[in-house]
Coordinates of C-alpha atoms in Angstrom, one line a residue:
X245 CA -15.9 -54.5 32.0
X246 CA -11.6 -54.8 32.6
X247 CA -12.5 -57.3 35.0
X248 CA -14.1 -59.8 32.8
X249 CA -11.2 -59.7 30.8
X250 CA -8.3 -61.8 30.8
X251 CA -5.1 -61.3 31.2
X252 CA -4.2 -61.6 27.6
X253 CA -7.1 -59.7 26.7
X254 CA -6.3 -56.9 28.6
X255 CA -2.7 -56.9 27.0
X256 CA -4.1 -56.7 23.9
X257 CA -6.8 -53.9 24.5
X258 CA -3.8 -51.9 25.7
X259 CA -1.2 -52.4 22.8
X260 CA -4.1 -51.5 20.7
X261 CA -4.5 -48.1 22.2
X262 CA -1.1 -47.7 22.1
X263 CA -0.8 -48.2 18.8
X264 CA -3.3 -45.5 17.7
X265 CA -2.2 -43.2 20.1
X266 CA 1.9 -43.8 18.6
X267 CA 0.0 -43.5 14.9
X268 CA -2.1 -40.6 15.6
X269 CA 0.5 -38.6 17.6
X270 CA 3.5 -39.2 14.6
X271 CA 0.4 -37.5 12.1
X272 CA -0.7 -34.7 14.5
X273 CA 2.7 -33.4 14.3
X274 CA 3.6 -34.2 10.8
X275 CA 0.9 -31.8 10.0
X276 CA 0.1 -28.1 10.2
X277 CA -3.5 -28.1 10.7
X278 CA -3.2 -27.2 14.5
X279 CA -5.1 -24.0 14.1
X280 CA -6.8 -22.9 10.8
X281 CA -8.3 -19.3 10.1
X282 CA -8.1 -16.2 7.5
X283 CA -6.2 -13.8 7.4
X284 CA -7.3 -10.0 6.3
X285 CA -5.1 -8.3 3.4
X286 CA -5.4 -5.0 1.5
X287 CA -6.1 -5.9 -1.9
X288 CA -3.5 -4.4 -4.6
X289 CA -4.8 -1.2 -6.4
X290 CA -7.0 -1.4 -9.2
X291 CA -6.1 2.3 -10.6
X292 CA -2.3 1.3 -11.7
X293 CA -2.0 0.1 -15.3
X294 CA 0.8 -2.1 -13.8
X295 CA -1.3 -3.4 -11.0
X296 CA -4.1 -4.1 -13.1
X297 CA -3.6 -7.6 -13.6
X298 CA -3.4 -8.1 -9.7
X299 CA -6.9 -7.4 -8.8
X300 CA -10.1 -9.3 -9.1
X301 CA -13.1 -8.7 -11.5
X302 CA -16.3 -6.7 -11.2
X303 CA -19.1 -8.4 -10.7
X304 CA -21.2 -7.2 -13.7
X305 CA -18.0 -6.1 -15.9
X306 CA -14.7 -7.2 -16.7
X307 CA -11.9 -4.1 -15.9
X308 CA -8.9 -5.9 -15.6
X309 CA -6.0 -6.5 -18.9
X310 CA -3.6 -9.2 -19.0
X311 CA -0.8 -6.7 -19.5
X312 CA -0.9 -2.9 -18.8
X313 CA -2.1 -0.5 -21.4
X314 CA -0.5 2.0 -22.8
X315 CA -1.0 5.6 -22.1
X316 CA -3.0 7.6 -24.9
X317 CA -1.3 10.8 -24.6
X318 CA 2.1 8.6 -25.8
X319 CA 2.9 11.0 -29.2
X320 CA 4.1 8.0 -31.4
X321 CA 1.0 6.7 -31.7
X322 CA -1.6 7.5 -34.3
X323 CA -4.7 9.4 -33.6
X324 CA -7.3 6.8 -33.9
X325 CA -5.0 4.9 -31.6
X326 CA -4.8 7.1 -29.4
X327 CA -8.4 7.3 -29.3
X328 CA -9.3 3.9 -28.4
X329 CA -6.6 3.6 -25.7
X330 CA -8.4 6.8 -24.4
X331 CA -11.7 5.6 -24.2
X332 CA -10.3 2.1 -23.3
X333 CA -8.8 3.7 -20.0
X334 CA -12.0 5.7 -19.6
X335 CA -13.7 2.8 -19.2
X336 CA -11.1 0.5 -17.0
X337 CA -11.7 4.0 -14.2
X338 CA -15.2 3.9 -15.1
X339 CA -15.7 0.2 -13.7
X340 CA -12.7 0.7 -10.8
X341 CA -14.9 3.3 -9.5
X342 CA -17.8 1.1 -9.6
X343 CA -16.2 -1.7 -8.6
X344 CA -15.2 1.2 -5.2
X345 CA -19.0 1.7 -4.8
X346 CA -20.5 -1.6 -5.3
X347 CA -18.1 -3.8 -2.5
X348 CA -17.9 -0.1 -0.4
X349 CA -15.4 -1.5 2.4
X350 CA -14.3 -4.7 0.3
X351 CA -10.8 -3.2 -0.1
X352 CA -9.4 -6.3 2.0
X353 CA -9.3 -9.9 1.0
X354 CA -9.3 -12.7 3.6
X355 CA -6.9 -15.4 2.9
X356 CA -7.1 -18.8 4.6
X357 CA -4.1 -20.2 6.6
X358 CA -3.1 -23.5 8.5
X359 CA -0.8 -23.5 10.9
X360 CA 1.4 -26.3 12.5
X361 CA 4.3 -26.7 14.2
X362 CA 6.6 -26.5 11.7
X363 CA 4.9 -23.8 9.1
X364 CA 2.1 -22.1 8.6
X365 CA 0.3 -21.6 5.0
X366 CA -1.9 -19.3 3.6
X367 CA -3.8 -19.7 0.4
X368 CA -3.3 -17.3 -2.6
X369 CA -4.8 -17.0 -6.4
X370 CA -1.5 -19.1 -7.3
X371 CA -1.4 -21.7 -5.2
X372 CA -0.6 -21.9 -1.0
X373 CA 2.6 -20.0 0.1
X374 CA 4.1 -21.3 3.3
X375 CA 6.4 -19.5 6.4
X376 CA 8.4 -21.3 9.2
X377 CA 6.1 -20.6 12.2
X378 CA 8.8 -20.8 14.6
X379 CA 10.5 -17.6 12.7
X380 CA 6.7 -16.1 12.9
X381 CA 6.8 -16.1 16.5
X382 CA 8.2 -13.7 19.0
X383 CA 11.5 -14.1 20.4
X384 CA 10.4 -14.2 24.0
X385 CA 8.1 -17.5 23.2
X386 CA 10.1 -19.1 20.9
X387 CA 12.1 -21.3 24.0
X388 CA 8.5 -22.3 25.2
X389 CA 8.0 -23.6 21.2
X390 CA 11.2 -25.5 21.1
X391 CA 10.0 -26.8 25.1
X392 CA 7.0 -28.0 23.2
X393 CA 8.5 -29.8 19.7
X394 CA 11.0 -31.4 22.5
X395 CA 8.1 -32.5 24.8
X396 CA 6.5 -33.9 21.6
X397 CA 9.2 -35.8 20.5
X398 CA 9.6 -37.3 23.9
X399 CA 5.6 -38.4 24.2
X400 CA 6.6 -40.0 20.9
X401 CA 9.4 -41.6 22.1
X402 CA 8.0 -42.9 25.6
X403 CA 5.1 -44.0 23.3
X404 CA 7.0 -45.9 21.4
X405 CA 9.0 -47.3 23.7
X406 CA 5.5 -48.2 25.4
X407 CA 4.5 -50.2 22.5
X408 CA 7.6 -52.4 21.9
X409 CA 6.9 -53.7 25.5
X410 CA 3.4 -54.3 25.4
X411 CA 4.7 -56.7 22.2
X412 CA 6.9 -58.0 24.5
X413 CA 4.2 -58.8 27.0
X414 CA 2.1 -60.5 24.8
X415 CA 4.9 -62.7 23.5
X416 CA 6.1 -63.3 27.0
X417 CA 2.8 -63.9 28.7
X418 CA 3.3 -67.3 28.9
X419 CA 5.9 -66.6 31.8
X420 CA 4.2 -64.7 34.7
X421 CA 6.4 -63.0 36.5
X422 CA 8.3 -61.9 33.3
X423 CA 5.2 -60.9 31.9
X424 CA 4.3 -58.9 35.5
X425 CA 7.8 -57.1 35.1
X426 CA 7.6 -55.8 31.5
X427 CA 3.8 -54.6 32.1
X428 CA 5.3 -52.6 35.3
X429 CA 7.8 -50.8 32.6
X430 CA 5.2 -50.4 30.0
X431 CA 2.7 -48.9 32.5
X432 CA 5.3 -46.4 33.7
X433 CA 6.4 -44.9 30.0
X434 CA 2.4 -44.7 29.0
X435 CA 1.6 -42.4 32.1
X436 CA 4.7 -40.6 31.6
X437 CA 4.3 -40.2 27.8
X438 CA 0.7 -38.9 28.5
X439 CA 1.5 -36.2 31.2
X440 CA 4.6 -35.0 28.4
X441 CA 1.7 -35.1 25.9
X442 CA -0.8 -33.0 27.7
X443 CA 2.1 -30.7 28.5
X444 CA 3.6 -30.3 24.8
X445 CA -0.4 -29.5 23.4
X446 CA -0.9 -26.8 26.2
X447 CA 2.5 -25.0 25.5
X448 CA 2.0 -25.3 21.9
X449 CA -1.4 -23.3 22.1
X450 CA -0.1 -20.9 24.2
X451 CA 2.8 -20.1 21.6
X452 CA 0.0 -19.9 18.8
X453 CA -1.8 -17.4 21.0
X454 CA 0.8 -14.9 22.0
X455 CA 2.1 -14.8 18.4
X456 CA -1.8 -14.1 17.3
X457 CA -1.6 -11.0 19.7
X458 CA 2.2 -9.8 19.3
X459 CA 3.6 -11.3 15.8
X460 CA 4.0 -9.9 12.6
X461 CA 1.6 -7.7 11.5
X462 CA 1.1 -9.3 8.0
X463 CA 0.7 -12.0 9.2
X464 CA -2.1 -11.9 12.3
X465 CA -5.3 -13.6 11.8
X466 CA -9.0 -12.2 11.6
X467 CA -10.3 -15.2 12.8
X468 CA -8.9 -18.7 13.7
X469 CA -9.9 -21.7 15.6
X470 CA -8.4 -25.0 15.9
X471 CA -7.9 -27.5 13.4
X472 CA -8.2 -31.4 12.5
X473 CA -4.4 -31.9 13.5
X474 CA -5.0 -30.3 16.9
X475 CA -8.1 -33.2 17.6
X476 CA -5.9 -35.7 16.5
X477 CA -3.6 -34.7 18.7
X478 CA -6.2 -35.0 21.5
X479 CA -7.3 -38.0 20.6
X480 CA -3.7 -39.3 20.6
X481 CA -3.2 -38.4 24.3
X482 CA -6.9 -39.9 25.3
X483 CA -5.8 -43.2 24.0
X484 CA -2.3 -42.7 25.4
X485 CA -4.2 -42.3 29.2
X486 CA -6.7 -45.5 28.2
X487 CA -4.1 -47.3 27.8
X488 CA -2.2 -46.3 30.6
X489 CA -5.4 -47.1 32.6
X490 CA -5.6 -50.7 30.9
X491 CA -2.4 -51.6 31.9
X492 CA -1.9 -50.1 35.4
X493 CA -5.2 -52.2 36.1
X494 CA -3.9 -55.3 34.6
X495 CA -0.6 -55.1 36.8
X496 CA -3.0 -54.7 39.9
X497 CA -4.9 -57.5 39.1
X498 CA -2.4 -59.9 38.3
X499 CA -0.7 -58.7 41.5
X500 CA -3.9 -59.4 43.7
X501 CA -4.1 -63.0 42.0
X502 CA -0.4 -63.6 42.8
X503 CA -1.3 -63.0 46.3
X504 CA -4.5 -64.7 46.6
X505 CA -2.4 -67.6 45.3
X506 CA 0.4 -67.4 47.6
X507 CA -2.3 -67.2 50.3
X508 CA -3.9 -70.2 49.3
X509 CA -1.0 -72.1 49.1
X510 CA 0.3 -71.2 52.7
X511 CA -2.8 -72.6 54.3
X512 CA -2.9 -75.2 52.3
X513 CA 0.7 -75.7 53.7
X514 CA -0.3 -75.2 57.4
X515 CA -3.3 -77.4 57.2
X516 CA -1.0 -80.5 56.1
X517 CA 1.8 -79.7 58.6
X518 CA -0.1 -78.7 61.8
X519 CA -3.0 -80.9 63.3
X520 CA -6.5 -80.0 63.6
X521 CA -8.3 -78.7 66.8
X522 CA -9.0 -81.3 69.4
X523 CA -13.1 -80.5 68.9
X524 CA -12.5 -81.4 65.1
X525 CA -11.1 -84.9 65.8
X526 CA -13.3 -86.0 68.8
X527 CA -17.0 -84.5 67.7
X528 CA -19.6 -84.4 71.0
X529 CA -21.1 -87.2 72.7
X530 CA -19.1 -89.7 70.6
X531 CA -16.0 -90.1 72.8
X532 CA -15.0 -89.4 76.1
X533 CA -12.5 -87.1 77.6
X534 CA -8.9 -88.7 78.3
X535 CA -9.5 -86.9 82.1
X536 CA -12.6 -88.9 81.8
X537 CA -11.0 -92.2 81.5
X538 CA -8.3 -91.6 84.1
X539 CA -11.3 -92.1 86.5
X540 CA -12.1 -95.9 85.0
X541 CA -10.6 -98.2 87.8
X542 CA -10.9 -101.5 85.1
X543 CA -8.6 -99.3 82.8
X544 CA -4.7 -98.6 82.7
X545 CA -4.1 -96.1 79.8
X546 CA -0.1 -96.5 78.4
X547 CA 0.5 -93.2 76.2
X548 CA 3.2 -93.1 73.9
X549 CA 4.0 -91.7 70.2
X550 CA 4.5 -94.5 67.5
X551 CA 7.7 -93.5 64.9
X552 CA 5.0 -91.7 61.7
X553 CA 3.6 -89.1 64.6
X554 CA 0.3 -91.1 65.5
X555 CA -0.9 -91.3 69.3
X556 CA -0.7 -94.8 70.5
X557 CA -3.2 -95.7 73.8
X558 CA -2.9 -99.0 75.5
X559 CA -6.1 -100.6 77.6
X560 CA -6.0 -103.3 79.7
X561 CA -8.9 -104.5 78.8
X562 CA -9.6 -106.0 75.4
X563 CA -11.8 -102.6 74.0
X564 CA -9.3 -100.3 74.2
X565 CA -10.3 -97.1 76.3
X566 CA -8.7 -94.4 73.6
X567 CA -9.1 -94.5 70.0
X568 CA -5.9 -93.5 68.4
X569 CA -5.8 -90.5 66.2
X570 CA -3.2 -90.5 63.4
X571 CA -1.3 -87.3 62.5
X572 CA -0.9 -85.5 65.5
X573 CA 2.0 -85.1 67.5
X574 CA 3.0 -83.7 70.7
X575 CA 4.2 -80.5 68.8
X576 CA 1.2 -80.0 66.7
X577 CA -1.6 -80.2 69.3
X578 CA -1.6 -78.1 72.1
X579 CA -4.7 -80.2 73.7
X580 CA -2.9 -83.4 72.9
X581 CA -0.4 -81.9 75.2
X582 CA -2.9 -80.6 77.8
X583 CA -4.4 -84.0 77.8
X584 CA -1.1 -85.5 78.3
X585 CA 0.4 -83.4 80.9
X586 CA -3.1 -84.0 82.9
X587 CA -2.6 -87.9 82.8
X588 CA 0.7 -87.5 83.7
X589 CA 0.0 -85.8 86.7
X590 CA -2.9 -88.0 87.6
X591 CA -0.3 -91.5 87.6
X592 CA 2.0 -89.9 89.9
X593 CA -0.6 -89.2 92.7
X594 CA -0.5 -91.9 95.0
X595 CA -4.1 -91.6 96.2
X596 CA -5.1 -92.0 92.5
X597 CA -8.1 -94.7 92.3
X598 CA -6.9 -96.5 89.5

């Protein structure tokens, strides 16, 4: 698929994926939805007039009073007063005990909690009521957690950093070799930004684990798993490594064209600047052999190299023995030479027949 792309279009896949990850990364840890769960809690007595007020209902009868009552037995009260408080608190110890014998072991509640990296919440009757988590954790882990927020912030900042030069690839990608740098730098800070990213989410959940087992004890969970800030979080880093991938294989690429290129250019350079093969320029049965014509007795063959590099032959007779090929010289053509250093020898033998 990436290599049906082109180059622009592979810029552009990657400072998309950047640009999620950067967005998705600066929510994960704006949040504190990394692990979710309940929490279990002794509910507050139901038997203390001042209590009262604190606890939940019955099921099939209301116990509970807004404000505490006021004990019977108190001697400034009048006696039919004192009678209805009575039978008023009769009946409030009445339903308690009920209320004991329907739930049987439902003397805890279970609170739900979120949890991030900066707090963690847990839900009450009033509202939610939140903590610092790092002041939650133990004091041997709490270096790894401020190892982790500091990895975070730097997978943000690489990220970012990341995405300002993929812009600047796509505005420069009309110049190729500044183009080819920038995407060099930009691949570098992605796959370093997505290692520091892995690495920040691991140490995180290990933190979040060992205070689970050793922290307060008011504040341990029941249950817990892991929440819609610690996917996003996930996500972030996928997109982080895509886009890392994108760009590492759009600097091979344009690399391996630059060279192809280059290649093509130097042959095309040698081609024009060297001659071709003697078999090229004198095909089979077409032409004869210079050692050939040597042997002609009607023939006298003058060699000699005319100013723009062309092989001049003279004959004596009026069709010349040698065609002349144009464009190589006596540098360029090692059978040229060959040829040449044969004749040469050939003219100076005295028994030659010619």
């Amino acid at each position: 698929m990436l290599e049906r792309l082109s180059r622009r279009s592979r810029s552009l896949l990657s400072l998309t994926l950047t640009t999620l990850a950067l967005a998705l990364s600066i929510l994960a840890l704006c949040t504190s939805y990394w692990c979710e769960g309940t929490h279990k809690v002794v509910k507050p007595l139901c038997l203390s007039p001042v209590k009262m007020k604190n606890c939940g209902q019955n099921n099939s009868e209301p116990y509970t009073t807004e404000s505490p009552t006021q004990n019977p037995f108190n001697r400034t009260l009048s006696p039919a007063r004192r009678e209805e408080l009575a039978k008023i608190r009769q009946r409030q110890l009445a339903n308690a005990v009920h209320y004991i014998w329907e739930t049987g072991e439902d003397k805890f509640a279970f609170r739900y909690f979120h949890t991030g990296f900066w707090e963690s919440c847990e839900k009450h009757s009033d509202g939610e009521k939140c903590r610092s988590f790092i002041e939650l954790t133990p004091g041997e882990t709490q270096g790894v957690l401020w190892l982790s927020v500091i990895s975070e912030f730097t997978y943000i900042g690489l990220l970012g950093m990341g995405f300002l030069l993929m812009w600047l690839e796509v505005l420069c990608s009309h110049k190729e070799m500044h183009s080819l740098k920038i995407n060099a730098y930009a691949a570098i800070c992605t796959v370093l930004s997505g290692l520091l990213g892995m690495v920040a989410h691991m140490m995180y959940t290990t933190v979040f684990q060992m205070t689970v087992i050793v922290g307060p004890k008011d504040w341990r969970p029941q249950s817990w798993d892991y929440g819609w800030s610690f996917a996003l979080a996930w996500v972030s880093f996928s997109c982080c490594m895509g886009a890392a991938v994108v760009t590492l294989n759009s600097y091979t690429k344009t690399i391996i064209e630059l060279r192809r290129r280059q290649r093509l250019r130097l042959e095309e350079a040698r081609a024009a600047t060297h001659a071709p093969s003697y078999d090229e320029v004198v095909p089979g049965g077409g032409l004869y052999s210079v050692s050939g014509l040597l042997q002609c007795p009607d023939g006298m063959i003058d060699v000699a190299w005319a100013p723009n590099g062309s092989v001049v032959g003279v004959g004596n007779g009026d069709v010349p023995t040698l065609v002349l090929v144009g464009g190589c010289g006596p540098e360029g053509c090692e059978d040229c030479e060959r040829e040449m250093d044969e004749m040469e020898d050939a003219m100076d033998r005295v028994d030659s027949p010619c």
